[in-house]
Amino acid sequence: MMRRTLLAGITALPLVVSCSPDVPQVSGEFGDPPTIEAPSTTPDEAAHEVAIDGDGPKIDEGSLIAVQLLTHPVAESGELEDPIASSFEQDSETLLTHSEFTELFPEDDGPDGLRVGSRVVNVLPAGETDGRGGDGTSNSALISVMDIVDAYPSDAEVSGTPDEDLALDNGVDLSDPSSPAPQDGAQPPEQTRALPLVKGDGPEIPEQGQLVVQFRGLTWEDGTVFDTTWQGGQPPIALPLGQDAMIDAWDTALPGHTVGSRLLLLVPPEEGYGPEGNPDVGISPNESLIYVIDILGVH
């Protein structure tokens, strides 16, 4: 996976963070694998502490949150067992919805007020973990360290003025930005094309990775919206690229474009849903598709 550059400033971290008595000491720089000092006994109370105060954007309830995460179960002796979740060593991020993020905190002591650039240490005693911490099965006490690398609010979108002429030249009317539509009489695409309506200046999209996007998908025949993230205060979504998780057109046409771009993706049936279509969302057999995609981040 490709790590996205942290845009927010980060408060300098002392070599060792002195935590409250209920939270173990943690050392290491933000973004580097932390070293956790094992407690003398297994924790019996929930606690959390902000080890680094970030000064990036504040996390809100509609955010998709990128974190680096290390979670250790704690034996009854207090010894740290092998981690059940670790993204630091892979130099990658875990992408969490706000509700998933909140589940990593003690009950009644959530993440309100946290900002990008923060490092948080959480302690959950046995019996209160409820499968939290990374593998969905652990009932041991857990100690987690999270570096909050980025957050994408529900209204996130790229900046810049879309190239309406480029869209018109390819059969799509963008005169109403909230409702793109195929032009009357325009011929459907014969091959997949990803056209930069706005060209971003961020890193290139790799062939594999987690892509954070806002998007709207429409049918070519009548412009019916069959899927969108731009509604209802929902967060942007993370899509796995290059893992056969989406239609072929996303995997073949998006790599090489840049973060911060708005793409017009035109998809013929053979790289969409083919002769079967997708009747569950209103896509007919052999239907060509239109996507408008904001590339917000890559991880």
GROMACS .gro file of C-alpha atoms in nm:
model
  299
    1MET     CA    1   0.000   0.000   0.000
    2MET     CA    2   0.101   0.358  -0.054
    3ARG     CA    3   0.120   0.584   0.244
    4ARG     CA    4  -0.041   0.925   0.204
    5THR     CA    5   0.157   1.226   0.317
    6LEU     CA    6   0.025   1.375   0.640
    7LEU     CA    7  -0.091   1.726   0.563
    8ALA     CA    8  -0.153   1.840   0.917
    9GLY     CA    9   0.118   1.965   1.148
   10ILE     CA   10   0.214   1.745   1.440
   11THR     CA   11   0.313   1.852   1.788
   12ALA     CA   12   0.663   1.731   1.874
   13LEU     CA   13   0.673   1.414   2.084
   14PRO     CA   14   0.899   1.371   2.386
   15LEU     CA   15   1.111   1.057   2.375
   16VAL     CA   16   0.892   0.894   2.642
   17VAL     CA   17   0.532   0.987   2.711
   18SER     CA   18   0.443   0.984   3.079
   19CYS     CA   19   0.087   0.859   3.106
   20SER     CA   20  -0.161   0.838   3.389
   21PRO     CA   21  -0.125   0.545   3.632
   22ASP     CA   22  -0.388   0.346   3.440
   23VAL     CA   23  -0.218   0.391   3.102
   24PRO     CA   24   0.125   0.242   3.023
   25GLN     CA   25   0.419   0.451   2.909
   26VAL     CA   26   0.466   0.470   2.534
   27SER     CA   27   0.779   0.583   2.351
   28GLY     CA   28   0.855   0.653   1.985
   29GLU     CA   29   0.789   0.919   1.724
   30PHE     CA   30   0.450   0.975   1.562
   31GLY     CA   31   0.419   0.738   1.266
   32ASP     CA   32   0.692   0.505   1.395
   33PRO     CA   33   0.617   0.175   1.571
   34PRO     CA   34   0.556   0.261   1.937
   35THR     CA   35   0.721   0.083   2.227
   36ILE     CA   36   0.478   0.003   2.508
   37GLU     CA   37   0.601  -0.055   2.862
   38ALA     CA   38   0.424  -0.365   2.991
   39PRO     CA   39   0.205  -0.310   3.298
   40SER     CA   40   0.289  -0.496   3.619
   41THR     CA   41  -0.052  -0.668   3.614
   42THR     CA   42  -0.334  -0.704   3.367
   43PRO     CA   43  -0.543  -0.383   3.353
   44ASP     CA   44  -0.868  -0.393   3.549
   45GLU     CA   45  -1.003  -0.050   3.453
   46ALA     CA   46  -1.069   0.114   3.119
   47ALA     CA   47  -0.869   0.427   3.043
   48HIS     CA   48  -0.735   0.632   2.758
   49GLU     CA   49  -0.487   0.913   2.722
   50VAL     CA   50  -0.382   1.144   2.440
   51ALA     CA   51  -0.006   1.096   2.418
   52ILE     CA   52   0.033   1.355   2.140
   53ASP     CA   53  -0.205   1.644   2.077
   54GLY     CA   54  -0.239   1.682   1.702
   55ASP     CA   55  -0.319   2.018   1.546
   56GLY     CA   56  -0.484   1.893   1.228
   57PRO     CA   57  -0.855   1.894   1.144
   58LYS     CA   58  -1.095   1.787   1.417
   59ILE     CA   59  -1.260   1.449   1.367
   60ASP     CA   60  -1.638   1.466   1.331
   61GLU     CA   61  -1.905   1.198   1.342
   62GLY     CA   62  -1.927   1.167   0.965
   63SER     CA   63  -1.556   1.109   0.909
   64LEU     CA   64  -1.366   0.821   0.758
   65ILE     CA   65  -1.049   0.799   0.968
   66ALA     CA   66  -0.706   0.669   0.870
   67VAL     CA   67  -0.502   0.538   1.162
   68GLN     CA   68  -0.188   0.344   1.226
   69LEU     CA   69  -0.280   0.093   1.492
   70LEU     CA   70  -0.099  -0.140   1.730
   71THR     CA   71  -0.304  -0.359   1.965
   72HIS     CA   72  -0.161  -0.603   2.221
   73PRO     CA   73  -0.359  -0.846   2.436
   74VAL     CA   74  -0.235  -0.843   2.795
   75ALA     CA   75  -0.178  -1.166   2.986
   76GLU     CA   76  -0.291  -1.198   3.349
   77SER     CA   77   0.071  -1.148   3.452
   78GLY     CA   78   0.075  -0.812   3.273
   79GLU     CA   79   0.298  -0.940   2.993
   80LEU     CA   80   0.218  -0.809   2.646
   81GLU     CA   81   0.121  -1.090   2.411
   82ASP     CA   82   0.181  -1.086   2.035
   83PRO     CA   83  -0.013  -0.807   1.864
   84ILE     CA   84  -0.348  -0.889   1.709
   85ALA     CA   85  -0.346  -0.572   1.500
   86SER     CA   86  -0.043  -0.385   1.368
   87SER     CA   87  -0.022  -0.152   1.070
   88PHE     CA   88   0.296   0.030   1.174
   89GLU     CA   89   0.530  -0.244   1.053
   90GLN     CA   90   0.361  -0.250   0.712
   91ASP     CA   91   0.385   0.131   0.689
   92SER     CA   92   0.016   0.135   0.606
   93GLU     CA   93  -0.304   0.271   0.754
   94THR     CA   94  -0.626   0.116   0.873
   95LEU     CA   95  -0.938   0.297   0.753
   96LEU     CA   96  -1.223   0.317   1.004
   97THR     CA   97  -1.567   0.470   1.008
   98HIS     CA   98  -1.637   0.693   1.306
   99SER     CA   99  -1.839   0.417   1.475
  100GLU     CA  100  -1.556   0.164   1.425
  101PHE     CA  101  -1.308   0.419   1.559
  102THR     CA  102  -1.524   0.485   1.865
  103GLU     CA  103  -1.539   0.113   1.948
  104LEU     CA  104  -1.164   0.119   2.017
  105PHE     CA  105  -1.220   0.356   2.311
  106PRO     CA  106  -1.348   0.278   2.661
  107GLU     CA  107  -1.724   0.316   2.696
  108ASP     CA  108  -1.835   0.667   2.796
  109ASP     CA  109  -1.487   0.797   2.711
  110GLY     CA  110  -1.488   0.839   2.336
  111PRO     CA  111  -1.284   1.031   2.081
  112ASP     CA  112  -1.466   1.367   2.097
  113GLY     CA  113  -1.234   1.658   2.024
  114LEU     CA  114  -0.946   1.456   1.881
  115ARG     CA  115  -0.756   1.596   1.584
  116VAL     CA  116  -0.548   1.455   1.303
  117GLY     CA  117  -0.188   1.422   1.419
  118SER     CA  118  -0.282   1.282   1.762
  119ARG     CA  119  -0.148   0.966   1.922
  120VAL     CA  120  -0.391   0.794   2.158
  121VAL     CA  121  -0.330   0.513   2.407
  122ASN     CA  122  -0.635   0.305   2.501
  123VAL     CA  123  -0.669   0.042   2.773
  124LEU     CA  124  -0.962  -0.200   2.784
  125PRO     CA  125  -0.981  -0.459   3.064
  126ALA     CA  126  -1.084  -0.819   3.005
  127GLY     CA  127  -1.460  -0.850   2.989
  128GLU     CA  128  -1.503  -0.506   2.832
  129THR     CA  129  -1.328  -0.568   2.502
  130ASP     CA  130  -1.628  -0.735   2.337
  131GLY     CA  131  -1.411  -0.853   2.050
  132ARG     CA  132  -1.261  -0.509   1.992
  133GLY     CA  133  -0.902  -0.444   1.901
  134GLY     CA  134  -0.849  -0.594   1.561
  135ASP     CA  135  -0.935  -0.961   1.528
  136GLY     CA  136  -1.295  -0.957   1.650
  137THR     CA  137  -1.234  -1.248   1.888
  138SER     CA  138  -1.006  -1.135   2.171
  139ASN     CA  139  -1.152  -1.137   2.523
  140SER     CA  140  -0.821  -1.049   2.691
  141ALA     CA  141  -0.742  -0.705   2.822
  142LEU     CA  142  -0.616  -0.489   2.537
  143ILE     CA  143  -0.371  -0.202   2.506
  144SER     CA  144  -0.390  -0.008   2.180
  145VAL     CA  145  -0.184   0.277   2.039
  146MET     CA  146  -0.334   0.473   1.751
  147ASP     CA  147  -0.174   0.744   1.541
  148ILE     CA  148  -0.446   0.943   1.365
  149VAL     CA  149  -0.298   1.003   1.022
  150ASP     CA  150  -0.590   1.155   0.835
  151ALA     CA  151  -0.966   1.210   0.844
  152TYR     CA  152  -1.210   1.258   0.559
  153PRO     CA  153  -1.533   1.441   0.656
  154SER     CA  154  -1.866   1.354   0.500
  155ASP     CA  155  -1.860   1.668   0.283
  156ALA     CA  156  -1.506   1.610   0.154
  157GLU     CA  157  -1.455   1.689  -0.212
  158VAL     CA  158  -1.172   1.796  -0.438
  159SER     CA  159  -1.111   2.164  -0.509
  160GLY     CA  160  -1.106   2.318  -0.855
  161THR     CA  161  -1.344   2.395  -1.140
  162PRO     CA  162  -1.445   2.088  -1.343
  163ASP     CA  163  -1.370   2.097  -1.716
  164GLU     CA  164  -1.725   2.095  -1.854
  165ASP     CA  165  -1.604   2.112  -2.214
  166LEU     CA  166  -1.403   1.791  -2.170
  167ALA     CA  167  -1.715   1.621  -2.036
  168LEU     CA  168  -1.931   1.752  -2.324
  169ASP     CA  169  -1.674   1.633  -2.578
  170ASN     CA  170  -1.724   1.287  -2.433
  171GLY     CA  171  -2.103   1.290  -2.422
  172VAL     CA  172  -2.170   1.400  -2.063
  173ASP     CA  173  -2.345   1.720  -1.953
  174LEU     CA  174  -2.206   1.872  -1.630
  175SER     CA  175  -2.405   2.195  -1.637
  176ASP     CA  176  -2.572   2.081  -1.314
  177PRO     CA  177  -2.275   1.962  -1.102
  178SER     CA  178  -2.503   1.771  -0.865
  179SER     CA  179  -2.665   1.577  -1.148
  180PRO     CA  180  -2.437   1.486  -1.441
  181ALA     CA  181  -2.624   1.334  -1.732
  182PRO     CA  182  -2.552   1.177  -2.071
  183GLN     CA  183  -2.613   1.413  -2.362
  184ASP     CA  184  -2.911   1.338  -2.582
  185GLY     CA  185  -2.797   1.137  -2.881
  186ALA     CA  186  -2.442   1.083  -2.756
  187GLN     CA  187  -2.291   0.747  -2.840
  188PRO     CA  188  -2.195   0.522  -2.548
  189PRO     CA  189  -1.824   0.463  -2.489
  190GLU     CA  190  -1.651   0.193  -2.690
  191GLN     CA  191  -1.362   0.171  -2.445
  192THR     CA  192  -1.299   0.264  -2.084
  193ARG     CA  193  -1.174   0.619  -2.034
  194ALA     CA  194  -1.086   0.806  -1.715
  195LEU     CA  195  -1.083   1.178  -1.792
  196PRO     CA  196  -0.950   1.435  -1.541
  197LEU     CA  197  -1.221   1.699  -1.499
  198VAL     CA  198  -1.002   1.840  -1.221
  199LYS     CA  199  -0.637   1.735  -1.205
  200GLY     CA  200  -0.504   1.698  -0.852
  201ASP     CA  201  -0.146   1.752  -0.744
  202GLY     CA  202  -0.129   1.467  -0.493
  203PRO     CA  203   0.050   1.132  -0.525
  204GLU     CA  204  -0.027   0.896  -0.810
  205ILE     CA  205  -0.281   0.619  -0.760
  206PRO     CA  206  -0.096   0.285  -0.745
  207GLU     CA  207  -0.219  -0.037  -0.900
  208GLN     CA  208  -0.303  -0.171  -0.554
  209GLY     CA  209  -0.412   0.012  -0.241
  210GLN     CA  210  -0.706   0.151  -0.049
  211LEU     CA  211  -0.861   0.436  -0.243
  212VAL     CA  212  -1.069   0.694  -0.052
  213VAL     CA  213  -1.334   0.844  -0.278
  214GLN     CA  214  -1.663   1.020  -0.316
  215PHE     CA  215  -1.845   0.907  -0.629
  216ARG     CA  216  -2.168   0.901  -0.822
  217GLY     CA  217  -2.256   0.622  -1.068
  218LEU     CA  218  -2.513   0.666  -1.347
  219THR     CA  219  -2.647   0.458  -1.633
  220TRP     CA  220  -2.568   0.583  -1.982
  221GLU     CA  221  -2.914   0.503  -2.116
  222ASP     CA  222  -3.113   0.747  -1.904
  223GLY     CA  223  -2.879   0.893  -1.641
  224THR     CA  224  -3.033   0.703  -1.350
  225VAL     CA  225  -2.813   0.725  -1.040
  226PHE     CA  226  -2.755   0.369  -0.920
  227ASP     CA  227  -2.502   0.445  -0.646
  228THR     CA  228  -2.359   0.752  -0.474
  229THR     CA  229  -2.172   0.856  -0.161
  230TRP     CA  230  -2.278   1.220  -0.195
  231GLN     CA  231  -2.589   1.199   0.017
  232GLY     CA  232  -2.718   1.159   0.369
  233GLY     CA  233  -2.410   1.277   0.556
  234GLN     CA  234  -2.233   0.947   0.496
  235PRO     CA  235  -1.852   0.940   0.504
  236PRO     CA  236  -1.643   0.885   0.192
  237ILE     CA  237  -1.568   0.520   0.129
  238ALA     CA  238  -1.249   0.319   0.100
  239LEU     CA  239  -1.233   0.089  -0.202
  240PRO     CA  240  -0.967  -0.179  -0.253
  241LEU     CA  241  -0.795  -0.119  -0.585
  242GLY     CA  242  -0.634  -0.402  -0.780
  243GLN     CA  243  -0.798  -0.676  -0.575
  244ASP     CA  244  -1.087  -0.774  -0.803
  245ALA     CA  245  -1.329  -0.614  -0.559
  246MET     CA  246  -1.488  -0.378  -0.812
  247ILE     CA  247  -1.570  -0.371  -1.180
  248ASP     CA  248  -1.266  -0.402  -1.405
  249ALA     CA  249  -1.278  -0.039  -1.520
  250TRP     CA  250  -1.177   0.096  -1.178
  251ASP     CA  251  -0.873  -0.131  -1.160
  252THR     CA  252  -0.757  -0.062  -1.515
  253ALA     CA  253  -0.829   0.309  -1.563
  254LEU     CA  254  -0.763   0.480  -1.228
  255PRO     CA  255  -0.395   0.393  -1.158
  256GLY     CA  256  -0.164   0.673  -1.269
  257HIS     CA  257  -0.413   0.951  -1.196
  258THR     CA  258  -0.348   1.168  -0.892
  259VAL     CA  259  -0.502   1.233  -0.552
  260GLY     CA  260  -0.706   1.552  -0.560
  261SER     CA  261  -0.849   1.475  -0.905
  262ARG     CA  262  -1.211   1.455  -1.012
  263LEU     CA  263  -1.239   1.188  -1.278
  264LEU     CA  264  -1.508   1.119  -1.534
  265LEU     CA  265  -1.499   0.743  -1.581
  266LEU     CA  266  -1.680   0.611  -1.889
  267VAL     CA  267  -1.734   0.236  -1.887
  268PRO     CA  268  -1.854   0.008  -2.169
  269PRO     CA  269  -2.045  -0.306  -2.066
  270GLU     CA  270  -1.749  -0.543  -2.100
  271GLU     CA  271  -1.562  -0.362  -1.821
  272GLY     CA  272  -1.879  -0.296  -1.622
  273TYR     CA  273  -2.152  -0.546  -1.540
  274GLY     CA  274  -2.158  -0.715  -1.882
  275PRO     CA  275  -2.450  -0.909  -2.028
  276GLU     CA  276  -2.599  -0.985  -1.685
  277GLY     CA  277  -2.615  -0.626  -1.565
  278ASN     CA  278  -2.693  -0.565  -1.200
  279PRO     CA  279  -3.071  -0.564  -1.161
  280ASP     CA  280  -3.047  -0.510  -0.784
  281VAL     CA  281  -2.937  -0.150  -0.845
  282GLY     CA  282  -3.113  -0.091  -1.177
  283ILE     CA  283  -2.832  -0.163  -1.425
  284SER     CA  284  -2.966  -0.335  -1.737
  285PRO     CA  285  -2.778  -0.604  -1.931
  286ASN     CA  286  -2.504  -0.458  -2.154
  287GLU     CA  287  -2.545  -0.113  -1.998
  288SER     CA  288  -2.270   0.147  -2.033
  289LEU     CA  289  -2.193   0.344  -1.718
  290ILE     CA  290  -2.080   0.691  -1.612
  291TYR     CA  291  -1.894   0.761  -1.288
  292VAL     CA  292  -1.789   1.095  -1.144
  293ILE     CA  293  -1.518   1.021  -0.886
  294ASP     CA  294  -1.336   1.249  -0.642
  295ILE     CA  295  -1.000   1.095  -0.547
  296LEU     CA  296  -0.951   1.206  -0.185
  297GLY     CA  297  -0.669   0.983  -0.068
  298VAL     CA  298  -0.479   0.660  -0.115
  299HIS     CA  299  -0.345   0.430   0.154
   0.00000   0.00000   0.00000
